[in-house]
Coordinates of C-alpha atoms (C1' of nucleotides) in Angstrom, one line a residue:
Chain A
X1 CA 146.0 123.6 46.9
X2 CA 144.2 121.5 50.0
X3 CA 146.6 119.6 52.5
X4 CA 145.0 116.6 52.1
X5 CA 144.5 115.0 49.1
X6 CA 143.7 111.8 50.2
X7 CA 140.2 113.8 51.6
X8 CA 139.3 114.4 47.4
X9 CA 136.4 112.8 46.1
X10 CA 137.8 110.1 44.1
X11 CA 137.0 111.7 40.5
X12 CA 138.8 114.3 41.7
X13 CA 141.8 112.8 43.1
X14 CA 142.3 110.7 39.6
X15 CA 142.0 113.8 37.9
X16 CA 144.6 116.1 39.9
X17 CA 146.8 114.1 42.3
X18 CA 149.5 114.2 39.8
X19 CA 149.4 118.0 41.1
X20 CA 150.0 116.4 44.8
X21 CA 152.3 113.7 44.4
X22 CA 155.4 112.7 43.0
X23 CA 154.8 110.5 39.3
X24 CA 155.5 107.2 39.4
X25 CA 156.2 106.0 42.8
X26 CA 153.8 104.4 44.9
X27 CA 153.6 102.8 48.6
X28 CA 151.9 99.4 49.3
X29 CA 150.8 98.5 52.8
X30 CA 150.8 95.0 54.0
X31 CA 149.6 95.6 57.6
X32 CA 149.2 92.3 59.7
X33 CA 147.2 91.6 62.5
X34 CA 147.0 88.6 64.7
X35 CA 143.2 87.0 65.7
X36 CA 141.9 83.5 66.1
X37 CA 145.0 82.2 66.3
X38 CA 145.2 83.2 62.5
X39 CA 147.7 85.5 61.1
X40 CA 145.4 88.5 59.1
X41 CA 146.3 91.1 56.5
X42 CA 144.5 94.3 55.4
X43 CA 142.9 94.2 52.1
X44 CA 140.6 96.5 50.3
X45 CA 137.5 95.5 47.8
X46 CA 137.0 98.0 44.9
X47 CA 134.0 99.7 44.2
X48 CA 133.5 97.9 41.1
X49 CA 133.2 94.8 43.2
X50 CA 135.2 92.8 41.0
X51 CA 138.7 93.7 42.3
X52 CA 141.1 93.4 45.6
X53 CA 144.3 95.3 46.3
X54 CA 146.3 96.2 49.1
X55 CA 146.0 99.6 50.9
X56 CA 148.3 102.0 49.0
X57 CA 149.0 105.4 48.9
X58 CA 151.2 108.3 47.0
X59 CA 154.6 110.9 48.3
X60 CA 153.4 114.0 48.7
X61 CA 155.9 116.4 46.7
X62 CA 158.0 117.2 49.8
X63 CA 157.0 114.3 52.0
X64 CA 159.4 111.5 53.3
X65 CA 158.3 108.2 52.3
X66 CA 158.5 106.8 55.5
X67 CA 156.1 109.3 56.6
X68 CA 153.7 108.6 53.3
X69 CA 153.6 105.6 54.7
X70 CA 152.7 106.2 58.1
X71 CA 149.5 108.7 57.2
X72 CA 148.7 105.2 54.8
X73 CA 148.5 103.4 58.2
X74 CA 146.6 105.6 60.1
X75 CA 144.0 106.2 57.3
X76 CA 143.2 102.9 57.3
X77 CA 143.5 101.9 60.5
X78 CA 143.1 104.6 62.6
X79 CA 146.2 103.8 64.7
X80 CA 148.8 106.4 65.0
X81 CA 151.8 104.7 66.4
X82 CA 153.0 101.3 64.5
X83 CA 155.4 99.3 63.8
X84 CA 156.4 99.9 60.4
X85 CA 159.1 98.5 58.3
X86 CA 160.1 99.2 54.5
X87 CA 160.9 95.4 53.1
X88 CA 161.5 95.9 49.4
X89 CA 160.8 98.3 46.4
X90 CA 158.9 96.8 43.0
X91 CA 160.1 98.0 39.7
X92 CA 158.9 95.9 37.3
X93 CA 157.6 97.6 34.2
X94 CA 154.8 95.6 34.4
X95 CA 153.3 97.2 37.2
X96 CA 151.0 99.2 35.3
X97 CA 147.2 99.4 35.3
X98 CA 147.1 99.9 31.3
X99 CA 148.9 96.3 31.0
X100 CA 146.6 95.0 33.4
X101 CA 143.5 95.6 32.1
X102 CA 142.2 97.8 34.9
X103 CA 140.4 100.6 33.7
X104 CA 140.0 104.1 35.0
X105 CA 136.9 105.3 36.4
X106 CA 134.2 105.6 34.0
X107 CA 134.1 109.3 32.0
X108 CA 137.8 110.1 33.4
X109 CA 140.2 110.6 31.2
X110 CA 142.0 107.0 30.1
X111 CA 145.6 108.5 30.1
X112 CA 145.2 109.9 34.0
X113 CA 148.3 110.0 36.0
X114 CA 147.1 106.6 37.7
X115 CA 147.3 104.8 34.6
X116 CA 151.2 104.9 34.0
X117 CA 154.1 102.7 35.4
X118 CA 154.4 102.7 38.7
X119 CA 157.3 101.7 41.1
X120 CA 156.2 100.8 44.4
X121 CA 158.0 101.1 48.1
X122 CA 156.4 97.9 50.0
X123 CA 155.6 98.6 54.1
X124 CA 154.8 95.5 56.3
X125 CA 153.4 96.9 59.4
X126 CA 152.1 95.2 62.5
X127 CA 149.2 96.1 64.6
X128 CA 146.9 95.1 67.3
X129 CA 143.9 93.6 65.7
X130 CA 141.1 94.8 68.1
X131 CA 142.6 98.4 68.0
X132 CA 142.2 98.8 64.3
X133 CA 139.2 100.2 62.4
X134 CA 139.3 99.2 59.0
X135 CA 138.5 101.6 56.8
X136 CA 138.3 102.0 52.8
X137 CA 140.2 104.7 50.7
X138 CA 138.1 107.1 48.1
X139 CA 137.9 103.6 45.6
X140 CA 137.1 101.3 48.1
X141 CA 134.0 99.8 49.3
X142 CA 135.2 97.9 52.1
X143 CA 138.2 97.1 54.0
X144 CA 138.8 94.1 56.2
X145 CA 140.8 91.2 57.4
X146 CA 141.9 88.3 55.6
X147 CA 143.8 85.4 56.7
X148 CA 147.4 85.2 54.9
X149 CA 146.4 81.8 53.4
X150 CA 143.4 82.5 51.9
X151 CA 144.0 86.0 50.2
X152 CA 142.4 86.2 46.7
X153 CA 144.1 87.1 43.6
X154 CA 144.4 90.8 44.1
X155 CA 145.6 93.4 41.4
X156 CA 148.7 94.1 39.8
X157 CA 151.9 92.3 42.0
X158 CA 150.0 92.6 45.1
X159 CA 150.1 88.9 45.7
X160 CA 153.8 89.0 45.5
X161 CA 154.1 91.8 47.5
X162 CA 152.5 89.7 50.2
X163 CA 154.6 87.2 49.5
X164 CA 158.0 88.9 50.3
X165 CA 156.5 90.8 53.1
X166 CA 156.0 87.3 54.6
X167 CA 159.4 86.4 54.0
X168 CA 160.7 89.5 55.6
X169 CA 158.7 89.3 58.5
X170 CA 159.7 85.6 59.2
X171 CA 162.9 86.9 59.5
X172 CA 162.7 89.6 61.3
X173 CA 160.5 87.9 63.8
X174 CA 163.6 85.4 64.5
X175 CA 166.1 87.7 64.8
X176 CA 163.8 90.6 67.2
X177 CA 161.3 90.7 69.6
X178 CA 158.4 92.3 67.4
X179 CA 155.8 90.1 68.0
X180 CA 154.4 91.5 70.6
X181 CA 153.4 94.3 68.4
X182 CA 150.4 92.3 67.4
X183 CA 149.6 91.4 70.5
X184 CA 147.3 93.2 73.4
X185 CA 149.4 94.6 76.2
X186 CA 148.6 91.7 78.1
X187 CA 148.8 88.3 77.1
X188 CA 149.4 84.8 77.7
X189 CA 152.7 82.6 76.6
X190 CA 150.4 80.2 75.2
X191 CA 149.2 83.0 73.0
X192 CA 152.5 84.4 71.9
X193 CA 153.7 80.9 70.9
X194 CA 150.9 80.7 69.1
X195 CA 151.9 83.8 67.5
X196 CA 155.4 82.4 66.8
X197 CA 154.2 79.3 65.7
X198 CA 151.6 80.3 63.2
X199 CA 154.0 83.0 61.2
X200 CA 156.7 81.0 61.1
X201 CA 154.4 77.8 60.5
X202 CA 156.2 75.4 62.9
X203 CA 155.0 73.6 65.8
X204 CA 157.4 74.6 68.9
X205 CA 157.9 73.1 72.3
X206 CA 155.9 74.8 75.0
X207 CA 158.6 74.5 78.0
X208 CA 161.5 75.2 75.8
X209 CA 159.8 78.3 74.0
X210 CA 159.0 79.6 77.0
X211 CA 162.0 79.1 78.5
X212 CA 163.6 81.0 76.1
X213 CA 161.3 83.9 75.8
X214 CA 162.1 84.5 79.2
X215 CA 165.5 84.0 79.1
X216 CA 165.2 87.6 77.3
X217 CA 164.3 89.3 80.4
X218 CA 162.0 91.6 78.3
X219 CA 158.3 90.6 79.9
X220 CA 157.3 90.8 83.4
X221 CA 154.5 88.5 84.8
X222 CA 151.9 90.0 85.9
X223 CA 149.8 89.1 89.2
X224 CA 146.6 87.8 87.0
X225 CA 145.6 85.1 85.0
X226 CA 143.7 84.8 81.9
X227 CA 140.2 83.3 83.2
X228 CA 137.5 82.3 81.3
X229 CA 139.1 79.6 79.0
X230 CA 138.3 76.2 79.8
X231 CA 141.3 74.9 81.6
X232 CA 143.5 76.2 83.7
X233 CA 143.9 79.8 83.7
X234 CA 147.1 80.9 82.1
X235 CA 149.6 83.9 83.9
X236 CA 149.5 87.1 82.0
X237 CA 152.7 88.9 80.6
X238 CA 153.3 92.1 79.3
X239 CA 156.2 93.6 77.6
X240 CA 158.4 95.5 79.0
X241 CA 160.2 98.2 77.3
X242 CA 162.6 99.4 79.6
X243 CA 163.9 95.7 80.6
X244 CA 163.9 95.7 76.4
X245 CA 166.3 98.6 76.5
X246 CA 168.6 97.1 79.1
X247 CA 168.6 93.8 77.1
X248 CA 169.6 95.7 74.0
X249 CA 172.8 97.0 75.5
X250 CA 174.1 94.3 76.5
X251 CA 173.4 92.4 73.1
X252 CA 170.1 90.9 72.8
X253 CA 170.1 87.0 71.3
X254 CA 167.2 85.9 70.1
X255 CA 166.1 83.1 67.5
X256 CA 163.3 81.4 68.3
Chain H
X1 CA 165.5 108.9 20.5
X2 CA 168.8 106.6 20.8
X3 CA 169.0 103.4 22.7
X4 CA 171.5 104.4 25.5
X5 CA 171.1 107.7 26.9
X6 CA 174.1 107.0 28.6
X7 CA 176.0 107.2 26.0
X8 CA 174.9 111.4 25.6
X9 CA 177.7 113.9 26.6
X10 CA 176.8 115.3 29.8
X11 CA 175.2 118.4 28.7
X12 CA 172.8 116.5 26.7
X13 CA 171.9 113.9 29.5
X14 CA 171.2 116.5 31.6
X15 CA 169.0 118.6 29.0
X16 CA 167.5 115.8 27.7
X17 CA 167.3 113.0 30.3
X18 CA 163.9 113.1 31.3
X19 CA 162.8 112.2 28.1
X20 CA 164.5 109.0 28.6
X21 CA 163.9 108.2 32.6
X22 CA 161.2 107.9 35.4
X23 CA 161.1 111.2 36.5
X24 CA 162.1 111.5 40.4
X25 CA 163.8 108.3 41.1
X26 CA 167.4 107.0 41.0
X27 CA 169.4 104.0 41.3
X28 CA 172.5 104.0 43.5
X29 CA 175.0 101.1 44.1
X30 CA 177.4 100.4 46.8
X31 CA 180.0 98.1 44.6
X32 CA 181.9 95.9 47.4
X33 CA 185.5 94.6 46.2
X34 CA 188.0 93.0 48.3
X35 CA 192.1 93.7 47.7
X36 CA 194.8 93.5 50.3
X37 CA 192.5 92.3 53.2
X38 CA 190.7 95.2 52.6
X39 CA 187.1 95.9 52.1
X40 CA 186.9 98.8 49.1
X41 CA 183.7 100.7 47.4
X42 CA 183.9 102.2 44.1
X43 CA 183.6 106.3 44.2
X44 CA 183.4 108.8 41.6
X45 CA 185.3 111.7 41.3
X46 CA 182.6 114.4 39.7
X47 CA 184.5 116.5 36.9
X48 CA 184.4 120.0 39.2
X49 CA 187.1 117.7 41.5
X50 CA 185.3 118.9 44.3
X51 CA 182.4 116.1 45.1
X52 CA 182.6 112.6 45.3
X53 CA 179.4 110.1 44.9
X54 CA 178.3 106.8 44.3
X55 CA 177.7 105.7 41.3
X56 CA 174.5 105.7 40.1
X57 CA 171.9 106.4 37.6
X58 CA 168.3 106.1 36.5
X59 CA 165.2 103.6 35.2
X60 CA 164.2 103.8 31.5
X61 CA 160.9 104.8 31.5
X62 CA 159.9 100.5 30.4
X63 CA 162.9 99.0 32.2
X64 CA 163.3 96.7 35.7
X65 CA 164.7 98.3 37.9
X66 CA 167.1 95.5 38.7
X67 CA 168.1 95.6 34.9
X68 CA 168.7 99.4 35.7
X69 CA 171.1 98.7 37.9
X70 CA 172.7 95.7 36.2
X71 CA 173.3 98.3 33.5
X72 CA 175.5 101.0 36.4
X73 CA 177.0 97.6 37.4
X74 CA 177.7 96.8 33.8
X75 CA 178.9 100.3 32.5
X76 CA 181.2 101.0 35.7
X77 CA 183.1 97.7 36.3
X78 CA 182.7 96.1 32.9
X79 CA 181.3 92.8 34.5
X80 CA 178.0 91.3 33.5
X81 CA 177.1 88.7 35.9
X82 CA 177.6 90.2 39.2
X83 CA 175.8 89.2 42.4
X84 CA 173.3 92.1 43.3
X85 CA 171.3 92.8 46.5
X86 CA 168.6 95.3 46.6
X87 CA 168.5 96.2 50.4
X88 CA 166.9 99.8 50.3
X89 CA 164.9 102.4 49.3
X90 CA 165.6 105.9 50.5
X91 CA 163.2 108.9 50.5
X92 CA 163.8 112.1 52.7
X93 CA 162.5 114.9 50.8
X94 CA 166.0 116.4 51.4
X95 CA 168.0 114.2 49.1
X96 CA 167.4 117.0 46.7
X97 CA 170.7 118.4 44.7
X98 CA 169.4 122.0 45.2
X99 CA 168.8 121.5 48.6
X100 CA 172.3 120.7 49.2
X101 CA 174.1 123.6 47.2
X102 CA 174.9 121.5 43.8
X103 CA 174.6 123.5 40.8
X104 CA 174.3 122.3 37.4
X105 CA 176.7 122.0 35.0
X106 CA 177.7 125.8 33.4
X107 CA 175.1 127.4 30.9
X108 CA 172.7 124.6 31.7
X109 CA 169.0 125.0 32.8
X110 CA 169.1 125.6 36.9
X111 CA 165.6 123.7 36.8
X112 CA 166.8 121.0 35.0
X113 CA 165.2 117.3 35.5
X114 CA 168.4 116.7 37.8
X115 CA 167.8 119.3 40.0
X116 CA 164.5 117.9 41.2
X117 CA 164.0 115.4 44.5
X118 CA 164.7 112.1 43.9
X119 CA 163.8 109.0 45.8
X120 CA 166.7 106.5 45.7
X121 CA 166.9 102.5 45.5
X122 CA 170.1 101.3 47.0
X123 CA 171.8 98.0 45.3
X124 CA 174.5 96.4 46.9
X125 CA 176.8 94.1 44.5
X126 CA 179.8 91.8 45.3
X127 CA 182.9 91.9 42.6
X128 CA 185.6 90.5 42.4
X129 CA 188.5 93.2 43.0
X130 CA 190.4 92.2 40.2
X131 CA 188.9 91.8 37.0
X132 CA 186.8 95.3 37.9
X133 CA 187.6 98.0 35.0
X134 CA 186.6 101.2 36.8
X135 CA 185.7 103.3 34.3
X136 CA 184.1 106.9 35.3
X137 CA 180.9 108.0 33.7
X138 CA 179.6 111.1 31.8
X139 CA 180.3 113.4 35.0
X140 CA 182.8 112.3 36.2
X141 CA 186.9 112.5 36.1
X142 CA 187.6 109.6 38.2
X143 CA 186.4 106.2 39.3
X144 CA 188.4 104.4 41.6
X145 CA 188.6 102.3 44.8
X146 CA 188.1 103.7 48.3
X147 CA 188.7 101.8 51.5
X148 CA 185.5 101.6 53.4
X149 CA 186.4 103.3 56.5
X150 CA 188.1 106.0 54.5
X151 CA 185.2 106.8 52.3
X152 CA 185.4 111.1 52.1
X153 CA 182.6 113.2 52.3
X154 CA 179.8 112.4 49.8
X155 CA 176.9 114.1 47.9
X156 CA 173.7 113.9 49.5
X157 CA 173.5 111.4 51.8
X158 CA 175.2 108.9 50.1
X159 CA 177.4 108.2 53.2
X160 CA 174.5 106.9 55.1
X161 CA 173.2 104.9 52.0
X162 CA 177.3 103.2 52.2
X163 CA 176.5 102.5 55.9
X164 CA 173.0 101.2 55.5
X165 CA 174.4 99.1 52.8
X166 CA 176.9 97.7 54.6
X167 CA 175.1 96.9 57.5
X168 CA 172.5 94.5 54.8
X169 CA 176.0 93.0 53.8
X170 CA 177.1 92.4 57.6
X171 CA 173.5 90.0 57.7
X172 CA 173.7 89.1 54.5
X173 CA 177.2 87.2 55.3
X174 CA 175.6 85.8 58.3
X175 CA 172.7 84.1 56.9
X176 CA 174.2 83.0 53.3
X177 CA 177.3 82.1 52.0
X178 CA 177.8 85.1 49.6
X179 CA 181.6 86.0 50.4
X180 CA 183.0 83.8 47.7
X181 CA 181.6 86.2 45.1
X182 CA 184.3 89.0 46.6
X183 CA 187.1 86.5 45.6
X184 CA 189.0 84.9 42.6
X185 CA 188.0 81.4 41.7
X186 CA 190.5 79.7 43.4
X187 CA 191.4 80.8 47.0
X188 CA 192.9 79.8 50.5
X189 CA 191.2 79.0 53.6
X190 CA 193.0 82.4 55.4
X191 CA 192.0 84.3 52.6
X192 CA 188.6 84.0 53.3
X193 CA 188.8 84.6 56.8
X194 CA 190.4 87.5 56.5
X195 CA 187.6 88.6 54.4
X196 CA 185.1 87.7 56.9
X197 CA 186.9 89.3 59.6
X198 CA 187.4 92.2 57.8
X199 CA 183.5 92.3 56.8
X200 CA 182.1 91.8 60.1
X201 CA 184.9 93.7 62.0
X202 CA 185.8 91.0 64.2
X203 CA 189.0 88.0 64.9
X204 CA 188.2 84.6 64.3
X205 CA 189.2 81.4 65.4
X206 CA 192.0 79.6 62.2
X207 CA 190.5 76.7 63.4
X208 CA 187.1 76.8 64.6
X209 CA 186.7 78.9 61.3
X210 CA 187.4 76.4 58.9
X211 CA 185.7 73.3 60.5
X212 CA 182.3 75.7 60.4
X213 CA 183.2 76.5 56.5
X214 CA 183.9 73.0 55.2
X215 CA 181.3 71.8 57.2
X216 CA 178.9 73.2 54.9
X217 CA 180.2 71.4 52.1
X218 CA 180.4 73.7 49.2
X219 CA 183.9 74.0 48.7
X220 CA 186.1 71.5 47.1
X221 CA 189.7 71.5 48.3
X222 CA 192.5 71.3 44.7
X223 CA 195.5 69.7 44.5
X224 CA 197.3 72.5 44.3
X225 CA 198.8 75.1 47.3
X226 CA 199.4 78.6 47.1
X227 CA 203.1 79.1 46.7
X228 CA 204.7 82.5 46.6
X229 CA 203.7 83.8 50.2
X230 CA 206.5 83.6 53.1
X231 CA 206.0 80.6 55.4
X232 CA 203.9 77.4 54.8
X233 CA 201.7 77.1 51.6
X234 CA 198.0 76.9 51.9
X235 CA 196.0 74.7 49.8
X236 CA 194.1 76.5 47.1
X237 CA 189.7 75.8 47.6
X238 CA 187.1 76.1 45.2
X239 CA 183.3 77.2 45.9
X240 CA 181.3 74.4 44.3
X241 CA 178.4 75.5 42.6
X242 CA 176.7 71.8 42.2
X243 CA 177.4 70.7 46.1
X244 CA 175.9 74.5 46.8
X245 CA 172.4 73.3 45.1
X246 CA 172.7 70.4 46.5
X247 CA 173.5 71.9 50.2
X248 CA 170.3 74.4 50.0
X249 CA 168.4 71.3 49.4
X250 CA 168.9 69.5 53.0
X251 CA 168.4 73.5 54.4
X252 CA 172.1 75.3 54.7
X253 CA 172.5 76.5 58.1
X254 CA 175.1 78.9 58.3
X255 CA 176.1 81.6 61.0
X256 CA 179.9 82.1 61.5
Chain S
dG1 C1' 129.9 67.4 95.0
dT2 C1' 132.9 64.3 92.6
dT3 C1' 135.3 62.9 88.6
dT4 C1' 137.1 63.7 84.2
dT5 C1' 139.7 66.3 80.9
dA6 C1' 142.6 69.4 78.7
dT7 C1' 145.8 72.6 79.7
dT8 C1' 149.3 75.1 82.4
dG9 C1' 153.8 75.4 85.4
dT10 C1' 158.1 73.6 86.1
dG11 C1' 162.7 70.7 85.9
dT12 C1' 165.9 67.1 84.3
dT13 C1' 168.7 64.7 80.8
dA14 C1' 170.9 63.9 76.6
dA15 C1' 172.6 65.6 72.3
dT16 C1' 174.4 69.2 69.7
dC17 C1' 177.0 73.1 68.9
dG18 C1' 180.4 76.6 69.8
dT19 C1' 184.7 78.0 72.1
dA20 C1' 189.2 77.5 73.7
dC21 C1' 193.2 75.6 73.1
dA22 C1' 198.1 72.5 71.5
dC23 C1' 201.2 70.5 68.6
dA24 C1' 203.3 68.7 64.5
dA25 C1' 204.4 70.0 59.5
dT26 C1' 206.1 73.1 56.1
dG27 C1' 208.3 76.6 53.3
dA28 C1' 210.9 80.7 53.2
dT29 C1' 214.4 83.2 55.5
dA30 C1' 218.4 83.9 58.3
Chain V
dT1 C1' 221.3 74.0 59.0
dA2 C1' 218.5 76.5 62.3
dT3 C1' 214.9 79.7 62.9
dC4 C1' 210.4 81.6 62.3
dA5 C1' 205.8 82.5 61.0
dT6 C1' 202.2 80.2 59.3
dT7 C1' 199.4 76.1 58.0
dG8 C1' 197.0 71.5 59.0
dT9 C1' 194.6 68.9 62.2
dG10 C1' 192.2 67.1 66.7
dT11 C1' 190.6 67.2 71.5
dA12 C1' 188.3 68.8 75.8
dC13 C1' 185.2 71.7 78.0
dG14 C1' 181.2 74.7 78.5
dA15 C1' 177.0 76.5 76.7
dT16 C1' 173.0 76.1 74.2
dT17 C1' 169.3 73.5 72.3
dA18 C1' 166.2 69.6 72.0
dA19 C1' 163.7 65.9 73.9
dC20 C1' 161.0 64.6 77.4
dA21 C1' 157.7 63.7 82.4
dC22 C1' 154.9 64.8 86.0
dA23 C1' 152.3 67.6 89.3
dA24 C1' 148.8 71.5 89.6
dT25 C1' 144.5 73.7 88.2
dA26 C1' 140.2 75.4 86.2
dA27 C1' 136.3 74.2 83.8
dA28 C1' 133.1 70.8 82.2
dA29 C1' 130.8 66.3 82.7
dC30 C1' 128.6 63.3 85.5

DNA sequence: GTTTTATTGTGTTAATCGTACACAATGATA
DNA sequence: TATCATTGTGTACGATTAACACAATAAAAC
């Protein structure tokens, strides 16, 4: 027995992960990053070309699934520390590869562990774009970046998964500060609205949205300004995680 | 095979289960009832008189897991159409019956299917107190009523999976108008604040209480008061299904 | 270099919402 | 018949949100 699994050629890990992991149950990443002004998720192309899917992964026999999901994010990122938030569990009976037409890989054996009904935990996660390495799993020919809007028809439920990951993050974003998890450490308010106002897909006033923001007494401005846009050079902020703490004790209010 | 492996006595069910079931996953449900301006969840007494759980039980092997637990709901309170909340899915490799010191039942198999880890999906439903028939299941001596804050000691960590649950409710009651599914048909303007103070642990304004309330327009006041109580008699409200649909159309904004 | 342009930084006003609060009406009880 | 606890209703104030205007600035155009 090898500690990693996910380190198996992929023949091999079709043929004897149900030796590794628990049957059945699956996690499904929808990690989002924030570039362009665009909103992004993670997605993986298949070998065969023909096929997306989101990053996914197994539970180790004696692994919390919170921590199946974390060594999910770092495999295909390469980021350690992220923000990481279960948002629903998929049971439908139809999520099954057999039902779906998606066959196992050629000369293994058609009944493989990978085949049955799975039930899968779905993860939203949120990362900074330009720290993540996108990189594919054993089936995978490429990873990388697609804007929310235009994701293709992926495999399985995927799309729907997507979809209520959305959802959740929507409202998560209005009732904490996690934004500036997709954000560099130092930014500008223009980019943060921008943030704001491209997930939840609403213009916003610029005085009053920053006037709230700071209302939060959870950035500090920083001596600097962004140059190199046209225009006049924005200040920079960064967040600031021991005002954050303070604010939380004595009852953060947010809603953007 | 039968249709309802519920149905089994206990030593079958747990010799046989895992022909019947998803191996390694569970279905638990915090079942919320309101009596006596209290907020009650429904516990079983385990046969042995020593443990006390959730209720609970497993995914058919081609069965939604919302059906599953429309099924517990079903076969512990007698009620059909119940409103049910998914809110989360717990997996530390602990929540693991030998982990924890449970034996199996006397003569059984000590490597039974029930004995293994199990990864959990917590449902949260809404009843109303009344026309609830708690009826125990196959292990069981006793279902009954238990006020929340007096819950006892439970198995595994079901104690956390009450708080967690409760905590969903808490936003859940913030963001939708779900507390008329705790009451009878017909009910008075204090009883309902008493149920949302008791929910979200805090006093409310009478007054600024019901303007917020009937400002959503979904209830219809009847012609009829409550008689019976000491002092004045309060009108008698209905929640209005039609004027609901119609409410969620404009956008419901809601918040007490 | 000067002008133009798009964008940033800041403050004021009006409207809305939430909170605090008072008094008359009612039904049972004393 | 008087008392009491509770219900039904409305108003005033403060806080929050939403709408809006103008000066300052950095780059680009001329």
């Amino acid at each position: 027995m090898i500690q990693d699994p996910y380190s198996l050629p992929a023949e091999e890990f079709y043929e004897r992960g149900h030796t590794y992991f628990l049957p059945h149950i699956s996690i499904d990443c929808v990690i989002f990053g924030f570039h362009d002004n665009q909103l992004k998720v993670l997605l993986l192309e298949w070998k065969d070309s023909l096929r997306w899917s989101l990053p996914g992964g197994f539970i180790l026999k004696d692994e919390d699934i919170d921590q199946a999901a974390t060594t999910i994010l770092l495999k295909r990122t390469g980021l350690e520390k992220i923000h990481l938030q279960q948002f629903h569990t998929f049971g439908d009976p139809n999520r099954d590869r057999k039902k779906h037409g998606i066959n196992p890989p050629k000369g293994s054996n058609s009944k493989g562990w990978l085949m049955d009904r799975f039930v899968t935990i779905g993860y939203w996660a949120l990362v900074e774009h330009s720290k993540v390495t996108p990189t594919p799993d054993a089936f995978s020919r490429s990873c990388s970046w697609c804007e929310v809007s235009e994701v293709p028809e992926l495999i399985l439920d995927h799309n729907l998964i997507i979809e209520k990951a959305l959802e959740s993050l929507r409202q998560q974003l209005n009732d904490y500060p996690i934004g500036f998890n997709l954000l560099p450490a130092k930014f500008t308010m223009p980019e943060l609205q921008s943030l704001y106002e491209t997930i939840l897909g609403e213009k916003l006033d610029r005085r009053n949205f920053q006037k709230k923001i700071l209302s939060l007494g959870i950035l500090t401005r920083l001596n600097e300004r962004k140059q190199g846009g046209a225009h006049k050079a924005p200040y920079l902020y960064k967040f600031d995680r021991k005002k954050y703490q303070m604010a939380l004790k004595r009852g953060l209010s947010f809603g953007i």
